[in-house]
PDB file of C-alpha atoms in Angstrom:
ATOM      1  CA  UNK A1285       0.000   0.000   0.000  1.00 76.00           C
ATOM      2  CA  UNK A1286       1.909   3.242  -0.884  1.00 84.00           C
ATOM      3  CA  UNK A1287      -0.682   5.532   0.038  1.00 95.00           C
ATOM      4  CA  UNK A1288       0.036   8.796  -2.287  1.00 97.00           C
ATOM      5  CA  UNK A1289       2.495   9.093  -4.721  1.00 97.00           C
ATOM      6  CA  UNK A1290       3.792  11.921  -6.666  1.00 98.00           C
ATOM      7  CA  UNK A1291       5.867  12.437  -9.959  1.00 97.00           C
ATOM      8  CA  UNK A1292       7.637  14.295  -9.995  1.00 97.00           C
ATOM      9  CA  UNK A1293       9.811  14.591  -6.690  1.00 97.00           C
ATOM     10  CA  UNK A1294      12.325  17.754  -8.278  1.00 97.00           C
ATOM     11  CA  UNK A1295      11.833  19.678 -10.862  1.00 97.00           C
ATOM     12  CA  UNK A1296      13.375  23.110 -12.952  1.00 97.00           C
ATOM     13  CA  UNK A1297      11.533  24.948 -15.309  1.00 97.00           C
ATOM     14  CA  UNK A1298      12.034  27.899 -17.386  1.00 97.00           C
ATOM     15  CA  UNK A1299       9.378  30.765 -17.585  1.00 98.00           C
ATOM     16  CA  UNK A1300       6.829  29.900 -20.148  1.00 97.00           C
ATOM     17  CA  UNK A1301       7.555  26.150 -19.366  1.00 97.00           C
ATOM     18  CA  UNK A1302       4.350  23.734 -19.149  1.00 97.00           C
ATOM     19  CA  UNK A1303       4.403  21.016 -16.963  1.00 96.00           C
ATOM     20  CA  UNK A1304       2.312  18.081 -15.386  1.00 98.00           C
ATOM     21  CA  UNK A1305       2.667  17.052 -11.855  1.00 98.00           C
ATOM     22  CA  UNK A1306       1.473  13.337 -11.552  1.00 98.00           C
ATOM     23  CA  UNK A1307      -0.689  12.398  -8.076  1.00 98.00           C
ATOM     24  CA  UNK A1308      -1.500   8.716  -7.340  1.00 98.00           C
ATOM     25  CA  UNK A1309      -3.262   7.265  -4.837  1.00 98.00           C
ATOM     26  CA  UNK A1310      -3.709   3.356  -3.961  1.00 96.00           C
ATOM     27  CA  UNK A1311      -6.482   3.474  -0.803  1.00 96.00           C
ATOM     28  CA  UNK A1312      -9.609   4.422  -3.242  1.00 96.00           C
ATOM     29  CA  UNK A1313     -10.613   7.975  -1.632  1.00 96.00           C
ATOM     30  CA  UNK A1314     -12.850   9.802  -3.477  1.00 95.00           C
ATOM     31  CA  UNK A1315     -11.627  13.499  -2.342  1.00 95.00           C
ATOM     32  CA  UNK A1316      -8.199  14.585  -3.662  1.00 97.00           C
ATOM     33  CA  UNK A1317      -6.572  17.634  -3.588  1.00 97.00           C
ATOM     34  CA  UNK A1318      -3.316  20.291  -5.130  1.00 98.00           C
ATOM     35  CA  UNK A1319      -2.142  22.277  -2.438  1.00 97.00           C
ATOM     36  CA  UNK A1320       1.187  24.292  -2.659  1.00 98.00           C
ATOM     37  CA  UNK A1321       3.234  25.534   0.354  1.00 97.00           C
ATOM     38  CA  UNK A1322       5.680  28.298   0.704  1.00 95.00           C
ATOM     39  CA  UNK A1323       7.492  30.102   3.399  1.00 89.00           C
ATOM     40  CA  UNK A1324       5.295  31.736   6.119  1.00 85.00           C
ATOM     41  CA  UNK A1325       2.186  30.857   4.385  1.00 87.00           C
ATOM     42  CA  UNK A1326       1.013  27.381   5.473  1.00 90.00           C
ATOM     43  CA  UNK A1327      -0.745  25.229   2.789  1.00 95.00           C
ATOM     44  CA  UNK A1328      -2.590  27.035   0.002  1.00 95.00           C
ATOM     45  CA  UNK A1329      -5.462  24.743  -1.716  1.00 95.00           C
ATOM     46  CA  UNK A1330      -4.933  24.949  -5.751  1.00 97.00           C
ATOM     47  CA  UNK A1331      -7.839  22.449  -6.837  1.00 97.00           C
ATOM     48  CA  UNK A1332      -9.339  19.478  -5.340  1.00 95.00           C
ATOM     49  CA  UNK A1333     -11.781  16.849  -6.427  1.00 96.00           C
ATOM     50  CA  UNK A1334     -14.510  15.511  -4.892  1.00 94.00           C
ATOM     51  CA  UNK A1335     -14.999  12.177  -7.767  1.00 94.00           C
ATOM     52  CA  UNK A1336     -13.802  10.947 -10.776  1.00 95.00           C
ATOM     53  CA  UNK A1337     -14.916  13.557 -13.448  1.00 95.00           C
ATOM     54  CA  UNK A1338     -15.096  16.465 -11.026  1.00 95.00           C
ATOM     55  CA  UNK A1339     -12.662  19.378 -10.344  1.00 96.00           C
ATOM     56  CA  UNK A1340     -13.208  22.419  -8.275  1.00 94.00           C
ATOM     57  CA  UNK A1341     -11.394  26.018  -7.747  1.00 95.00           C
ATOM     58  CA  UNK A1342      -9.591  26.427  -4.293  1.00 93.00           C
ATOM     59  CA  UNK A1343      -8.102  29.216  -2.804  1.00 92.00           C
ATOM     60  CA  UNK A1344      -5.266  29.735  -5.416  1.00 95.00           C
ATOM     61  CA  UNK A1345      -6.452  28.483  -8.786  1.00 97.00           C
ATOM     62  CA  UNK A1346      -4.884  31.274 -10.970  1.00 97.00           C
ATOM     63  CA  UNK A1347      -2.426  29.490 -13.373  1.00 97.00           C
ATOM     64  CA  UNK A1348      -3.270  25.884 -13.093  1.00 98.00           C
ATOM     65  CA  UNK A1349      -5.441  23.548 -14.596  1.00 97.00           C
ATOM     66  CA  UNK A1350      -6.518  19.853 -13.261  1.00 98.00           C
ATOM     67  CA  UNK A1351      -8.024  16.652 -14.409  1.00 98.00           C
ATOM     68  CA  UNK A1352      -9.382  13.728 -12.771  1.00 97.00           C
ATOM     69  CA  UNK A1353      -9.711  11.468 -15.392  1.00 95.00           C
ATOM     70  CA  UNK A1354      -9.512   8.153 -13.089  1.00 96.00           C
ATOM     71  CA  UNK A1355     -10.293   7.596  -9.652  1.00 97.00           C
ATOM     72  CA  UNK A1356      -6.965   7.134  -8.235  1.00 97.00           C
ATOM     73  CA  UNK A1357      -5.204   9.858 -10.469  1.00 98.00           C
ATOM     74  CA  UNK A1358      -4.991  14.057 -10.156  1.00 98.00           C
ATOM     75  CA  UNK A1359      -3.162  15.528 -12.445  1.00 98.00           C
ATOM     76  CA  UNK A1360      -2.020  19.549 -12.111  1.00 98.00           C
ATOM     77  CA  UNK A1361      -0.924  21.659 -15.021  1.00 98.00           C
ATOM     78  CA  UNK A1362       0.831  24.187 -15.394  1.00 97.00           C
ATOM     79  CA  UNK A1363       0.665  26.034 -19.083  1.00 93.00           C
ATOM     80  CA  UNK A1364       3.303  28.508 -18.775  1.00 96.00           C
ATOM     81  CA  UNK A1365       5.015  28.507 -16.310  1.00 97.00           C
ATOM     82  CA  UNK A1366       6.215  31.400 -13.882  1.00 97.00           C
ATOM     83  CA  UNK A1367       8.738  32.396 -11.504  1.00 97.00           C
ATOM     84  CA  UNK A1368       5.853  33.201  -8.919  1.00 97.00           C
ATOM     85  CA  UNK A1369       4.948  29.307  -9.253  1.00 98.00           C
ATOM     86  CA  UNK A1370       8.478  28.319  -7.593  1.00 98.00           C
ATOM     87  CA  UNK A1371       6.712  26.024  -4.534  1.00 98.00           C
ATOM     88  CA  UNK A1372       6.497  22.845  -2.934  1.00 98.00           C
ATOM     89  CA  UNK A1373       3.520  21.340  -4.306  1.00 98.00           C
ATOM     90  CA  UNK A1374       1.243  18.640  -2.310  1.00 98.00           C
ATOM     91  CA  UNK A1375      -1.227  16.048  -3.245  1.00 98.00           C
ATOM     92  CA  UNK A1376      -3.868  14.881  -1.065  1.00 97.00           C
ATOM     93  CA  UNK A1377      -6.379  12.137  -0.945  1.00 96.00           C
ATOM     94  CA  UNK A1378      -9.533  11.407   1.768  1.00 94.00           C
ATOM     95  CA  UNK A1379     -11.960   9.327   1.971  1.00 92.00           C
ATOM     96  CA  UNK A1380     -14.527  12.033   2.333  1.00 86.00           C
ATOM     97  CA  UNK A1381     -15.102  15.396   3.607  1.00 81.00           C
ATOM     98  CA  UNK A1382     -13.750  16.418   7.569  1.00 83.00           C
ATOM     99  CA  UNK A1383     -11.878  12.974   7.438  1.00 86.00           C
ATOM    100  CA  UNK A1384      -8.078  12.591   7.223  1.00 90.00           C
ATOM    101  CA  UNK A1385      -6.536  13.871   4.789  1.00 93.00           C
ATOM    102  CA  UNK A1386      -3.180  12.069   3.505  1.00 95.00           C
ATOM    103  CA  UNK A1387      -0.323  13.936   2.016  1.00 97.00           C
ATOM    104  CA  UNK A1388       2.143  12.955  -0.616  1.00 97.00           C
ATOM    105  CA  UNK A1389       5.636  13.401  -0.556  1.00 97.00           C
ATOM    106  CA  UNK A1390       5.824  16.860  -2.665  1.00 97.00           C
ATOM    107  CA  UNK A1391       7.235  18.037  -5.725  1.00 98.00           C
ATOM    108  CA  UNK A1392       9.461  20.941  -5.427  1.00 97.00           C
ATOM    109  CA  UNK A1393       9.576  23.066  -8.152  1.00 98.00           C
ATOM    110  CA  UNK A1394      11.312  25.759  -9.375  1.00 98.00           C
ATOM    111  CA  UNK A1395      11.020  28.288 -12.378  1.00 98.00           C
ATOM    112  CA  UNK A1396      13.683  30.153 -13.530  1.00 97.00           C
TER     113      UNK A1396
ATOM    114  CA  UNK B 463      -7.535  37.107   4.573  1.00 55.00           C
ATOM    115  CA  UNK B 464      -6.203  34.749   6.590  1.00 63.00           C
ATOM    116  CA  UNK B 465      -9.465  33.254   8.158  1.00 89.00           C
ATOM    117  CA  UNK B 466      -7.098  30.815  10.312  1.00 95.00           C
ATOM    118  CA  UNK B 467      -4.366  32.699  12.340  1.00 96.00           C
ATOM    119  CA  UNK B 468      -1.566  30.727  14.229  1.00 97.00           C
ATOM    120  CA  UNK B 469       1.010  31.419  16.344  1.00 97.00           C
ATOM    121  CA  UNK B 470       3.936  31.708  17.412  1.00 97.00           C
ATOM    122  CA  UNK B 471       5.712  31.259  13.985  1.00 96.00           C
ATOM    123  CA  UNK B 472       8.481  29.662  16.131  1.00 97.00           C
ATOM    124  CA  UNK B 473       9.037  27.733  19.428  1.00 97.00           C
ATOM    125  CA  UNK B 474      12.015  26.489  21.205  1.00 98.00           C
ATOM    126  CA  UNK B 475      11.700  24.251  24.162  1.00 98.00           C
ATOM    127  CA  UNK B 476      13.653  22.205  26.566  1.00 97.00           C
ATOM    128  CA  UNK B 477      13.104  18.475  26.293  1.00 97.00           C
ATOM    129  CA  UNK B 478      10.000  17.436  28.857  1.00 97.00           C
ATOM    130  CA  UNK B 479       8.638  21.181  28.442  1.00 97.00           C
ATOM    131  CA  UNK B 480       5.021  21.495  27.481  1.00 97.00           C
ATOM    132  CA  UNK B 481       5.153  23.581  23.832  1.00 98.00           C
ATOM    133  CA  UNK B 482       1.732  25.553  23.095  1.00 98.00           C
ATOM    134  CA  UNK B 483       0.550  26.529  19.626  1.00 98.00           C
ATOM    135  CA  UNK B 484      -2.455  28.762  19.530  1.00 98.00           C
ATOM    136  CA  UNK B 485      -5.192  29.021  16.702  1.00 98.00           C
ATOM    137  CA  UNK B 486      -7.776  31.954  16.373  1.00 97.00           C
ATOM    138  CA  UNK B 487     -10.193  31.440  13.634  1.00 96.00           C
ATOM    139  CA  UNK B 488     -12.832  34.300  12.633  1.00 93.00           C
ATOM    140  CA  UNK B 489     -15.713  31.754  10.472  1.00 91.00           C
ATOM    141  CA  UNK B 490     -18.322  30.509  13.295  1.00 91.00           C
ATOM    142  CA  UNK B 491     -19.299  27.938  10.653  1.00 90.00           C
ATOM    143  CA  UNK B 492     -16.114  25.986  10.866  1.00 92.00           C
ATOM    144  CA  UNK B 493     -16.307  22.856  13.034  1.00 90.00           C
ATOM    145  CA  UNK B 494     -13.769  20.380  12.155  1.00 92.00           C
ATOM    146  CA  UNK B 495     -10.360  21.467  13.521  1.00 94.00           C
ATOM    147  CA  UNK B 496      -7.316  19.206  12.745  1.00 94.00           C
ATOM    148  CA  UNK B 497      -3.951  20.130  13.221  1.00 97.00           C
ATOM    149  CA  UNK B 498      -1.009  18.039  10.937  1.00 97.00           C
ATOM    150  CA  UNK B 499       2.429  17.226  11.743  1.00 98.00           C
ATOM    151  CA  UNK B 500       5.298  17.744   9.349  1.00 97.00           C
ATOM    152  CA  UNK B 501       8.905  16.927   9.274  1.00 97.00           C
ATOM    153  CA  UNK B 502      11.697  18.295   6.968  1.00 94.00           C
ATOM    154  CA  UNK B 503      11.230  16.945   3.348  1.00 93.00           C
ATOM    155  CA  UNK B 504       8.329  15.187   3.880  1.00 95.00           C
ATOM    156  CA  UNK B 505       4.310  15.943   3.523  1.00 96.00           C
ATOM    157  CA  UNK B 506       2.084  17.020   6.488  1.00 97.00           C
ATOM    158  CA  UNK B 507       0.281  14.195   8.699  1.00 97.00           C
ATOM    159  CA  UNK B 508      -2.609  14.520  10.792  1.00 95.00           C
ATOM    160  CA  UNK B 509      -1.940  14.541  14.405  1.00 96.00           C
ATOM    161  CA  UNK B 510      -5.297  14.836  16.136  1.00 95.00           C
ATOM    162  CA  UNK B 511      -8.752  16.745  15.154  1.00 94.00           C
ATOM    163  CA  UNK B 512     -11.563  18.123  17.642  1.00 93.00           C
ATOM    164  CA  UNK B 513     -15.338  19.059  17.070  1.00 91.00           C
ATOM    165  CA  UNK B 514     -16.367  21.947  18.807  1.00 88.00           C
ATOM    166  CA  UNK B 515     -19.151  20.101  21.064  1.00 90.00           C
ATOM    167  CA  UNK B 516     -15.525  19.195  22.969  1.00 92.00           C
ATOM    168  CA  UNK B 517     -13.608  21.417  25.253  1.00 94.00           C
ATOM    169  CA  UNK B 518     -10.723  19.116  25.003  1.00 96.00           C
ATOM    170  CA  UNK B 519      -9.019  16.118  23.141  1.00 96.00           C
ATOM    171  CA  UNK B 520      -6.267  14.153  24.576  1.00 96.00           C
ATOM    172  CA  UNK B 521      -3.947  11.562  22.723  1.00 95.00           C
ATOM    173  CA  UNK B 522      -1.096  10.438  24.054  1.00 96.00           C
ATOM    174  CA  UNK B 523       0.867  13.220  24.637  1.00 97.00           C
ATOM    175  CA  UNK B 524      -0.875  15.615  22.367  1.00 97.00           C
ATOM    176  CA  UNK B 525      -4.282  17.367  23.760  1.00 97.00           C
ATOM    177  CA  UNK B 526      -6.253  20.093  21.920  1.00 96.00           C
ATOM    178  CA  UNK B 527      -7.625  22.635  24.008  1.00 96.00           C
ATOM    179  CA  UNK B 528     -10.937  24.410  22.251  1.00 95.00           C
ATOM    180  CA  UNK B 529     -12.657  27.488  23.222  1.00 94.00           C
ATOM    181  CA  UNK B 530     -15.827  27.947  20.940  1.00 93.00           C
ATOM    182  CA  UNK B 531     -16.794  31.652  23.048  1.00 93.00           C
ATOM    183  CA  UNK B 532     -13.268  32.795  21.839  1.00 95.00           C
ATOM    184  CA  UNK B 533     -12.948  31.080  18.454  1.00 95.00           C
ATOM    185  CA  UNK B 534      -9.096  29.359  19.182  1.00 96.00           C
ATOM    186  CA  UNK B 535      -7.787  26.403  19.994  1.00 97.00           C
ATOM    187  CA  UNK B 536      -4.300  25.396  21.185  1.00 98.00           C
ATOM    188  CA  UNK B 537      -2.544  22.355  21.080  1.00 98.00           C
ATOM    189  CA  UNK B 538      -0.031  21.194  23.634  1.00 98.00           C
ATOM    190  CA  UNK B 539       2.540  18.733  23.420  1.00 98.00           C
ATOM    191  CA  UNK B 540       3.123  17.032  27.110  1.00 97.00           C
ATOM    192  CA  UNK B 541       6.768  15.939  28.478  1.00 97.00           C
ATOM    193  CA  UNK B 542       8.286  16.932  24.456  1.00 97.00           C
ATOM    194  CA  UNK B 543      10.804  15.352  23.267  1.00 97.00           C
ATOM    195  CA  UNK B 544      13.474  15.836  20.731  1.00 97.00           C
ATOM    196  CA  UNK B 545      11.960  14.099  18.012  1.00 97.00           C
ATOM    197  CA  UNK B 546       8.722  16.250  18.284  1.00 98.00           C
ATOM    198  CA  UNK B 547      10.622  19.029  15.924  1.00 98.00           C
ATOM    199  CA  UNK B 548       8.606  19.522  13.553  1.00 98.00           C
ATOM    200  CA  UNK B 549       6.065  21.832  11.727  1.00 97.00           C
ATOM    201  CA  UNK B 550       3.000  21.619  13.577  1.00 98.00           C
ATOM    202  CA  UNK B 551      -0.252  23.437  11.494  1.00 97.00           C
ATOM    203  CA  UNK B 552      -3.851  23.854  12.339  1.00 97.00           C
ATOM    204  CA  UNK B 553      -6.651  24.146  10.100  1.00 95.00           C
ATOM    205  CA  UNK B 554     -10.459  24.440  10.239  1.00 94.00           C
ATOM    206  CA  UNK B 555     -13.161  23.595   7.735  1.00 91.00           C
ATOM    207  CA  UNK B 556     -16.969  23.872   7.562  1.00 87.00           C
ATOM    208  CA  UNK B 557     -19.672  21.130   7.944  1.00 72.00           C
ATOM    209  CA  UNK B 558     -19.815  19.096   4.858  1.00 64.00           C
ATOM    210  CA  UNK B 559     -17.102  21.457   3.718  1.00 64.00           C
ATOM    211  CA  UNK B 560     -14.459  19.987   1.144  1.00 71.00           C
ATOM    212  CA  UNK B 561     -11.710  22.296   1.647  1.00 86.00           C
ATOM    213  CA  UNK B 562      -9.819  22.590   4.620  1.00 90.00           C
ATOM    214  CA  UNK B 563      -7.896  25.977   5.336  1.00 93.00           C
ATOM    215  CA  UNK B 564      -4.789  26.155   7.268  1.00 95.00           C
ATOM    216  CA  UNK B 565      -3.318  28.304   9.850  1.00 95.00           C
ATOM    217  CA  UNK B 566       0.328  29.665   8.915  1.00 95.00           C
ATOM    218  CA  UNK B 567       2.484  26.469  10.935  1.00 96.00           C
ATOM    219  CA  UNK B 568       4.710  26.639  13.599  1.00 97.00           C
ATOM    220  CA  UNK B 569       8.357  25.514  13.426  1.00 97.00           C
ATOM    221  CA  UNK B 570       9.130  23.490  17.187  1.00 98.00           C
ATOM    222  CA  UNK B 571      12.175  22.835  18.379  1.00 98.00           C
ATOM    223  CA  UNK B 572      12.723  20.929  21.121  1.00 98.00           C
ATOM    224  CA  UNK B 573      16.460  20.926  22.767  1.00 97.00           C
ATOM    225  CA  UNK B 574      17.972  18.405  24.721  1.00 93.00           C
TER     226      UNK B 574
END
C-alpha cells in the first residue's frame, strides 16, 4: 500500500515552461486535492476533487489547470510557467469530507 | 484574509517542556479542527482533530484545548521530546465542507 504518490519529486523549469505534476493514490478515496506551500504561508489549496470527473477552484487556482480522469489519479498543469509558481507542491487524498486527509511526498519546483 | 491565524511562527523548548501553539479562527461555521504534523522533506500528517461540542481532546501526549466563546484552539505537546521538531499546522473547515484551510504552521524545536 503506498498511500500517495507523486511524480515528480524535483523539478526546474524555465518561464513559459508547461508542466504536469502526476498524483496517485492506492487506498480508493474519493476526495483529492493540489495544495502548494511556501514560506510563512502554510498550505494554500490549488484544486481538489470531490470524484472521478469532477474538479473544483480552491483558494489559489490562478495558473493551473486539473483533471481527474480516473479515480486514483490528479493531475495539475501548469501552461506557462512562472517564476511566482516556484513552490512545494502537495497532493492529497480522503476518503470524504472532515476525514483525514493524507499527504504525498511533494514536488518541489522551481522556475527560472 | 487569513481566516485561520496561528502562532507563534516559532518555538524552542527544553526536552520534557510542554510547547503551546495557539489558533484563532474568525468563520463561526467551521467545526472540524485538525492540526497536521510535518517533518523536513516530507508531507504534512494529521496529528489529532476536535469538534467543537468538545472542550478538550487528549492523545497520548498531544491534547487540543478548544474554546468555541473565543474562536481558538491550542494544542499542547506534554513531556516533548526531541523528536517532536517539527512543523505543527492547524486548520479548520466547515460542515460538509471539502476544503480545509490552514493556519500559517509553527516551526518546534525541542532541545535536549
Amino acid at each position: 500500500n503506498a498511500g500517495v504518490t507523486q511524480t515528480p519529486k524535483f523539478r526546474v523549469l524555465k518561464t513559459g515552461q508547461s508542466m504536469t505534476l502526476l498524483c496517485a493514490q492506492d487506498m480508493n478515496h474519493e476526495y483529492m486535492y493540489w495544495y502548494r506551500q511556501d514560506p510563512g504561508m502554510g498550505l494554500r489549496l490549488i484544486h481538489y476533487s470531490v470524484g472521478e470527473g469532477t474538479t473544483a477552484k480552491g483558494e489559489v487556482p490562478d495558473g493551473y489547470n486539473v483533471s481527474r480522469l480516473k479515480k486514483q489519479n490528479f493531475l495539475l498543469g501548469l501552461e506557462s510557467a512562472a517564476p511566482s509558481q516556484t513552490s512545494v507542491y502537495f497532493c492529497a487524498s480522503s476518503l470524504g469530507t472532515q476525514t483525514t486527509q493524507y499527504f504525498g511526498p511533494g514536488t518541489r519546483l522551481l522556475v527560472l | 484574509q487569513q481566516q485561520v491565524k496561528q502562532s507563534p511562527q516559532s518555538l524552542i523548548v527544553q526536552k520534557g517542556g510542554i510547547p503551546i501553539i495557539n489558533c484563532a479562527y474568525e468563520n463561526t461555521a467551521f467545526d472540524y479542527f485538525p492540526w497536521y504534523q510535518q517533518f523536513p522533506g516530507k508531507g504534512p500528517a494529521l496529528l489529532i482533530a476536535i469538534r467543537p461540542d468538545v472542550s478538550e481532546k487528549k492523545e497520548g501526549r498531544f491534547t487540543i484545548s478548544f474554546n468555541k466563546s473565543a474562536k481558538q484552539f491550542s494544542l499542547h505537546i506534554m513531556d516533548s521530546q526531541p523528536g517532536d521538531s517539527a512543523t505543527y499546522f492547524c486548520a479548520a473547515s466547515t460542515g460538509g465542507g471539502n476544503k480545509l484551510t490552514f493556519g500559517t504552521g509553527t516551526q518546534l524545536k525541542v532541545e535536549l
